[in-house]
mmCIF file of C-alpha atoms in Angstrom:
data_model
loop_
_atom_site.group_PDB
_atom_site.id
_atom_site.type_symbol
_atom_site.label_atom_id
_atom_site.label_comp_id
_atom_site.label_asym_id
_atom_site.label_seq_id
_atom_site.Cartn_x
_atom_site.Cartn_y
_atom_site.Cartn_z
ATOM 1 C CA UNK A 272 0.000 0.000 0.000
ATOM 2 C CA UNK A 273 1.299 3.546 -0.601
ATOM 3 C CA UNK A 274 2.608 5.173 2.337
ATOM 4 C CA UNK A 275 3.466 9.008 3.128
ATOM 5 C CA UNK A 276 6.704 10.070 0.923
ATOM 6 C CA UNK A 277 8.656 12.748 2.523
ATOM 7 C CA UNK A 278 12.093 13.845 1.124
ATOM 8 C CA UNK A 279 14.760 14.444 1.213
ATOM 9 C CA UNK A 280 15.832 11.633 3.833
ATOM 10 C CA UNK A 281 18.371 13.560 4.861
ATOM 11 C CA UNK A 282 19.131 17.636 4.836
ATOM 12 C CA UNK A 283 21.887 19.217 5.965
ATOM 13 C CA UNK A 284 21.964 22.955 6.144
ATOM 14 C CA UNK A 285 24.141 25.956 7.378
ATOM 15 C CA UNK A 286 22.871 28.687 10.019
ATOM 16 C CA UNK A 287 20.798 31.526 8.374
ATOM 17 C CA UNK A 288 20.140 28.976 4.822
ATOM 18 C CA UNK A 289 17.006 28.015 3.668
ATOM 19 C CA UNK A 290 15.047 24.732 3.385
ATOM 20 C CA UNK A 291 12.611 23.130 1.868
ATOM 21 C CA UNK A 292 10.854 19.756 2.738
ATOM 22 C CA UNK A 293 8.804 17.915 0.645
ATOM 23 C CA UNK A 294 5.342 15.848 1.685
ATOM 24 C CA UNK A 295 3.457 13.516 -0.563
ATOM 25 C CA UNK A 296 0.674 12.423 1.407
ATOM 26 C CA UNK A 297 -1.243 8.775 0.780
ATOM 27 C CA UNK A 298 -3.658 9.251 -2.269
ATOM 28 C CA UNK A 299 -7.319 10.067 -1.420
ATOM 29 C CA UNK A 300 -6.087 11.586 1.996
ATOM 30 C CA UNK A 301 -7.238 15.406 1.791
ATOM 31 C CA UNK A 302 -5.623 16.634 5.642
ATOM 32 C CA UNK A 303 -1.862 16.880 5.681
ATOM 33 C CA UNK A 304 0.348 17.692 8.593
ATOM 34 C CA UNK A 305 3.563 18.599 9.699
ATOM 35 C CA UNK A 306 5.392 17.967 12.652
ATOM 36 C CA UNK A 307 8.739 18.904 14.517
ATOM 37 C CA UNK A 308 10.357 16.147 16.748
ATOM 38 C CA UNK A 309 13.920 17.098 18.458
ATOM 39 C CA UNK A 310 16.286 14.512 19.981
ATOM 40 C CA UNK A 311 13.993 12.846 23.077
ATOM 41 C CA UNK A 312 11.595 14.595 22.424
ATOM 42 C CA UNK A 313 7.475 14.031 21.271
ATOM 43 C CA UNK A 314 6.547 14.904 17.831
ATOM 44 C CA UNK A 315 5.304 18.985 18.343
ATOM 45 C CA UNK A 316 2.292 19.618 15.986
ATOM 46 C CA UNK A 317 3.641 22.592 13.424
ATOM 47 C CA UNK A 318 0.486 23.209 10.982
ATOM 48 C CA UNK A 319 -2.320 21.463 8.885
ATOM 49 C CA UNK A 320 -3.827 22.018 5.451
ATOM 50 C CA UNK A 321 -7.514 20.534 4.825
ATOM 51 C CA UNK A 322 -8.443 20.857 0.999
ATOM 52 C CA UNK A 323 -5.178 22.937 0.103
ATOM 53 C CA UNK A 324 -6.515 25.651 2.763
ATOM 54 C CA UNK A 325 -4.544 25.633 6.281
ATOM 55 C CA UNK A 326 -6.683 24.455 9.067
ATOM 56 C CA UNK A 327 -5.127 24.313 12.465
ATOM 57 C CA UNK A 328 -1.354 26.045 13.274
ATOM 58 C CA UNK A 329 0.583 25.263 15.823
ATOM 59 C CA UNK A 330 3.854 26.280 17.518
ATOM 60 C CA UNK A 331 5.797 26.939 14.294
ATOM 61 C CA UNK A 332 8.029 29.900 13.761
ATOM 62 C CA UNK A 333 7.079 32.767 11.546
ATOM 63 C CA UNK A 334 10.620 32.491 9.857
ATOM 64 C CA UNK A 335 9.057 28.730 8.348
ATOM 65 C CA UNK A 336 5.719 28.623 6.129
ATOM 66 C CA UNK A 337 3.993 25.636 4.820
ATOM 67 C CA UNK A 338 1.319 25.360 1.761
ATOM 68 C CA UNK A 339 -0.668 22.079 0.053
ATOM 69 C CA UNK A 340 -0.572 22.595 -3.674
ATOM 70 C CA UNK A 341 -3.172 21.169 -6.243
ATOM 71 C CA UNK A 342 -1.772 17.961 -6.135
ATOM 72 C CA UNK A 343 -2.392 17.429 -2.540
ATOM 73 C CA UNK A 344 1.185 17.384 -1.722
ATOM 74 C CA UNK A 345 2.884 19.942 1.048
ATOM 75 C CA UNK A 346 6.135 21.812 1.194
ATOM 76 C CA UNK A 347 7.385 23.252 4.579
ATOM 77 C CA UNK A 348 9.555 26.247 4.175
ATOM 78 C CA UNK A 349 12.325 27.200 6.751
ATOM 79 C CA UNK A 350 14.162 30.121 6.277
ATOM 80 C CA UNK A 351 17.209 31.751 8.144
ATOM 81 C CA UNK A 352 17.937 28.645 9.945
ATOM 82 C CA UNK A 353 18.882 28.170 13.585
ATOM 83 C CA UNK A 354 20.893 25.291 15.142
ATOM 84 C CA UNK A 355 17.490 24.880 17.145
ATOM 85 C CA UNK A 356 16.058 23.632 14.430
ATOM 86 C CA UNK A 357 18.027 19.924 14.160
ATOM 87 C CA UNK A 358 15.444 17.803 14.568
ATOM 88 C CA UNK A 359 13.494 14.804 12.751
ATOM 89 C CA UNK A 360 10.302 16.605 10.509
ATOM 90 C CA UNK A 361 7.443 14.653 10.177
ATOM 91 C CA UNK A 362 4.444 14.314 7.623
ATOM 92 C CA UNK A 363 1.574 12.670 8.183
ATOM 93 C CA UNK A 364 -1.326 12.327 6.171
ATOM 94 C CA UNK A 365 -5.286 11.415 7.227
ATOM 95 C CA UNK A 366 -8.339 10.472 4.988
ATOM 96 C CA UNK A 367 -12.115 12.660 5.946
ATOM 97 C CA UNK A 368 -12.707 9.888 8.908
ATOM 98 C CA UNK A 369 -11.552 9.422 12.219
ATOM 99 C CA UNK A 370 -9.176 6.345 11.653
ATOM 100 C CA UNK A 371 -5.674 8.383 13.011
ATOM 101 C CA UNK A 372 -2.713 9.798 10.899
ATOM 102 C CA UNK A 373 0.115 7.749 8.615
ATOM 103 C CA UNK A 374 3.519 9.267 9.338
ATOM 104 C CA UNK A 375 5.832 9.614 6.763
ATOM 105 C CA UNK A 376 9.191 8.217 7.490
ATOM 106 C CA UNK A 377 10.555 12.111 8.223
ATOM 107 C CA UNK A 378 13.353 14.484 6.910
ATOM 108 C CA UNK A 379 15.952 14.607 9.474
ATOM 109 C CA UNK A 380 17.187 18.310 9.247
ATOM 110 C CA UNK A 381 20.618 19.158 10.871
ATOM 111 C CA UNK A 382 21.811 22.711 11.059
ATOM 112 C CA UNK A 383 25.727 23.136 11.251
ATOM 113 C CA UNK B 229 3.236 20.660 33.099
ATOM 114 C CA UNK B 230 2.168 19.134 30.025
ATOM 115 C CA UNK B 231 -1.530 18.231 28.712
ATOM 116 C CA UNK B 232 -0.400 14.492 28.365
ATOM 117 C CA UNK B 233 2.034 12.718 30.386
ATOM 118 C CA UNK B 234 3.948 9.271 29.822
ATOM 119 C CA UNK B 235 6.642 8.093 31.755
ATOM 120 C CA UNK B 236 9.950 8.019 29.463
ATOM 121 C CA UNK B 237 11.372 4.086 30.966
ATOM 122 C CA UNK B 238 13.562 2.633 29.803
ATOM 123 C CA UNK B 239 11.795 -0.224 30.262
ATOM 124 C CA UNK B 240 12.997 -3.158 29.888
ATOM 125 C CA UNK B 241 11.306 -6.674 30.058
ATOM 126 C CA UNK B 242 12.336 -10.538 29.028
ATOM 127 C CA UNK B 243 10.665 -11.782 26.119
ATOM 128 C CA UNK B 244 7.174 -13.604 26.476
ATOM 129 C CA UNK B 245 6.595 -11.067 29.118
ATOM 130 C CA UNK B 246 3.076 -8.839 29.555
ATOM 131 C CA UNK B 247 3.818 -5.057 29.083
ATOM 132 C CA UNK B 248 1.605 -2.173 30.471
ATOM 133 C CA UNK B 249 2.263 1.402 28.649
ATOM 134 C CA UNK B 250 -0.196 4.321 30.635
ATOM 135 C CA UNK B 251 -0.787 7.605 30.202
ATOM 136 C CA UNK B 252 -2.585 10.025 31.697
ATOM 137 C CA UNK B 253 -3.589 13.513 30.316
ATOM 138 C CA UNK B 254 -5.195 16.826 31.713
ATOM 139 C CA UNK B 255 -7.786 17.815 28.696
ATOM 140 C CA UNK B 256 -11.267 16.539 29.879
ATOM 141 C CA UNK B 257 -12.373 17.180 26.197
ATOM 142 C CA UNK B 258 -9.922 14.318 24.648
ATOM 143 C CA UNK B 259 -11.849 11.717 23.074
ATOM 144 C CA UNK B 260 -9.810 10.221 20.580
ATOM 145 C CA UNK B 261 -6.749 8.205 21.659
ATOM 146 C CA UNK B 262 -4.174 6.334 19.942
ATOM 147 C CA UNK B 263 -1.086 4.600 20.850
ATOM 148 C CA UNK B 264 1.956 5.077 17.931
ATOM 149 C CA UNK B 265 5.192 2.361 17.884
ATOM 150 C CA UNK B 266 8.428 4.053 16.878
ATOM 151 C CA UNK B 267 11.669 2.702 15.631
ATOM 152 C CA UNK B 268 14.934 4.737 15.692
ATOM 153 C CA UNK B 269 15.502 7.071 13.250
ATOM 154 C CA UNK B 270 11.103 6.072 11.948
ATOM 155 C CA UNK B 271 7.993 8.010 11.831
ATOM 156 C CA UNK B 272 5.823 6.811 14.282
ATOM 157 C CA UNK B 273 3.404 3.636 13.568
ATOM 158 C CA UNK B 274 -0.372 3.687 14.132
ATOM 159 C CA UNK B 275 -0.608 0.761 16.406
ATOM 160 C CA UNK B 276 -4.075 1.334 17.844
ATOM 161 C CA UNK B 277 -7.044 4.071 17.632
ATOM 162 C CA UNK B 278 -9.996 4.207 20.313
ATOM 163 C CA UNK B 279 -13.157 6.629 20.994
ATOM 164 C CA UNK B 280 -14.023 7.106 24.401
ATOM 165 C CA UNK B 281 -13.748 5.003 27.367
ATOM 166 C CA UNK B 282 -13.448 0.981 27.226
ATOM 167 C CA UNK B 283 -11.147 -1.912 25.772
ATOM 168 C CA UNK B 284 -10.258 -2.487 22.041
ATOM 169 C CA UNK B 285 -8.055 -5.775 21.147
ATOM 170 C CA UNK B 286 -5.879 -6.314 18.341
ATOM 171 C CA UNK B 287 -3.830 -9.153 18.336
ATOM 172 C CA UNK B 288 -1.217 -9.337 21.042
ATOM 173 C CA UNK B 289 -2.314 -5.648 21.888
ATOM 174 C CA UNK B 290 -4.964 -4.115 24.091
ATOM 175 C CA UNK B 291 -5.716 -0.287 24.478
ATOM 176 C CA UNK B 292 -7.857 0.716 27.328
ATOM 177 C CA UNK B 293 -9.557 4.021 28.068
ATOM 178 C CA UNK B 294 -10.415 4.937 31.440
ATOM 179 C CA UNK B 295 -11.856 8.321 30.823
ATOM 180 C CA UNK B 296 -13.191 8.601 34.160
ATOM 181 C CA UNK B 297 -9.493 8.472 35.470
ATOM 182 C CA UNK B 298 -8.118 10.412 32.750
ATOM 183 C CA UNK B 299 -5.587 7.344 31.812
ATOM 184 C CA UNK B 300 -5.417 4.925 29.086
ATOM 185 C CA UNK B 301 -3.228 1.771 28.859
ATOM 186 C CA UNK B 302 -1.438 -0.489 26.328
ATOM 187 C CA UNK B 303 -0.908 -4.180 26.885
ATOM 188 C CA UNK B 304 1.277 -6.281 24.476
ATOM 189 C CA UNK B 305 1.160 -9.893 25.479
ATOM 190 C CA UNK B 306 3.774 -12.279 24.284
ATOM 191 C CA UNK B 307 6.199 -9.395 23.700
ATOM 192 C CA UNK B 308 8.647 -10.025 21.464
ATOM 193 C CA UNK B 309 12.263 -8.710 21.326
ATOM 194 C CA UNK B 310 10.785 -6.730 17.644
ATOM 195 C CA UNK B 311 8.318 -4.906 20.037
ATOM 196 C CA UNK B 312 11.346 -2.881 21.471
ATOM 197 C CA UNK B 313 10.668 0.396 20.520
ATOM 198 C CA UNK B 314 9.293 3.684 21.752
ATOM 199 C CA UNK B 315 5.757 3.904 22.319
ATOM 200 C CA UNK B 316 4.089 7.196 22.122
ATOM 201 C CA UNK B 317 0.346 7.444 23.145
ATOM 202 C CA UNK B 318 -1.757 10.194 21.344
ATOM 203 C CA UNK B 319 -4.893 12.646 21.678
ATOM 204 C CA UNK B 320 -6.897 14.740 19.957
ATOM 205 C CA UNK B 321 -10.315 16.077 21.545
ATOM 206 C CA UNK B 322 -12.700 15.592 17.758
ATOM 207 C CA UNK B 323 -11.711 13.797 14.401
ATOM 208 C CA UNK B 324 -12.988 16.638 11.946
ATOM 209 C CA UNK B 325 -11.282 16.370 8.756
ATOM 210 C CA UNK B 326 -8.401 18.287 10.418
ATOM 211 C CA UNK B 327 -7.125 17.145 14.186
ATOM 212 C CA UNK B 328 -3.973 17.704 15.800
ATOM 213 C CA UNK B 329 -2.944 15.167 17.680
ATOM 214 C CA UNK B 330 -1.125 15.959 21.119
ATOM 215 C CA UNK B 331 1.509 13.553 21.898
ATOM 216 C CA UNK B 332 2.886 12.107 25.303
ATOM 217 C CA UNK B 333 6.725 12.278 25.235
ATOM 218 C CA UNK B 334 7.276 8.145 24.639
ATOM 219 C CA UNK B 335 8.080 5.397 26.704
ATOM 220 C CA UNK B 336 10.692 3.161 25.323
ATOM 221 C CA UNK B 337 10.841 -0.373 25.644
ATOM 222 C CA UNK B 338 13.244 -2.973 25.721
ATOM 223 C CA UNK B 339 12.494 -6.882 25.049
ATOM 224 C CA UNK B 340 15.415 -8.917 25.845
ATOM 225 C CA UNK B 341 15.776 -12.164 24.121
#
């Protein structure tokens, strides 16, 4: 069965660059979402798109921005890059019923 | 202190053993709960999805919501030394088309052979 696709695998990144992460969610799923997990710690919810719109935000830093394009799939945008942000980012992708997310298998971001 | 808490273990158990995960959370209005597996270095795996208070079984594992209490449990019976892992349980208080899920901080097990 088709999973979440998330890439790149692996990103590494200077302080102050730019990235961009990648999200294809499982077909016929219409609610993407992203999510920040540091070393240790619980998956922190960052923001959702419903139908291409956003629909719930959550702690994520103004300097990063997120959008769901036509195809359904998401891009997360992180600009001006901190060492704080090293951590494992997460997609996950639900259908229009209560059945609980897929994760994708995550873009570990490190920040040298 | 956070909405959902989980103690972090290590724990660590002999193969065949029964293991009990908990959590307990703060947000009266939760009424969706899940329990996720994770591997090193993996997104988290759905492992088991309730509504409200009672037992669901699947297999080897057991969720149980004691809403009353404000806790909810995992049993894995038979564990095996591919259970070790960190288990994360999960909330959300409604399953519209978009829910964010709040997440206890993991408890990891280990199965020794």
């Amino acid at each position: 069965a088709a999973g979440v696709i998330q890439s790149p695998r692996h990103l590494i990144k200077e302080k102050r660059e730019t990235a961009t992460l990648k999200c294809y969610p499982i077909p016929r799923h219409d609610t993407v979402y992203w999510y920040q997990q540091g070393p240790g710690q619980d998956p922190q919810f960052l923001i959702s798109f419903y139908e291409k719109m956003q629909s719930d935000k959550g702690s994520i830093p103004d300097r990063f921005s997120a959008q769901q394009f036509s195809d359904y799939h998401s891009e997360l945008n992180m600009s001006s890059l901190e060492l704080g942000d090293s951590a494992l980012y997460f997609c996950a992708s639900s259908p229009d019923r209560p059945t609980g997310y897929t994760f994708g298998s995550g873009t570990r971001l490190t920040v040298v | 202190q956070k909405e959902v808490e989980q103690d972090p273990g290590p724990l660590s158990v002999p193969e065949g053993a029964i293991v009990s995960l908990n959590c307990t959370y703060s947000n009266s209005a939760f009424q969706y709960f899940m329990w996720y597996r994770q591997y090193s270095r993996k997104g988290p795996e759905l492992l088991m999805y309730t509504y409200s208070s009672g037992n669901k079984e699947d297999g080897r594992f057991t969720a149980q919501v004691d809403k009353s209490s404000k806790y909810i449990s995992l049993f894995i019976r038979d564990s095996q030394p591919s259970d070790s892992a960190t288990y994360l349980c999960a909330m959300s208080e409604s399953m519209d088309s978009s829910y964010k899920l709040i997440f206890g901080s993991g408890t990891r097990l280990l199965v020794r052979p």
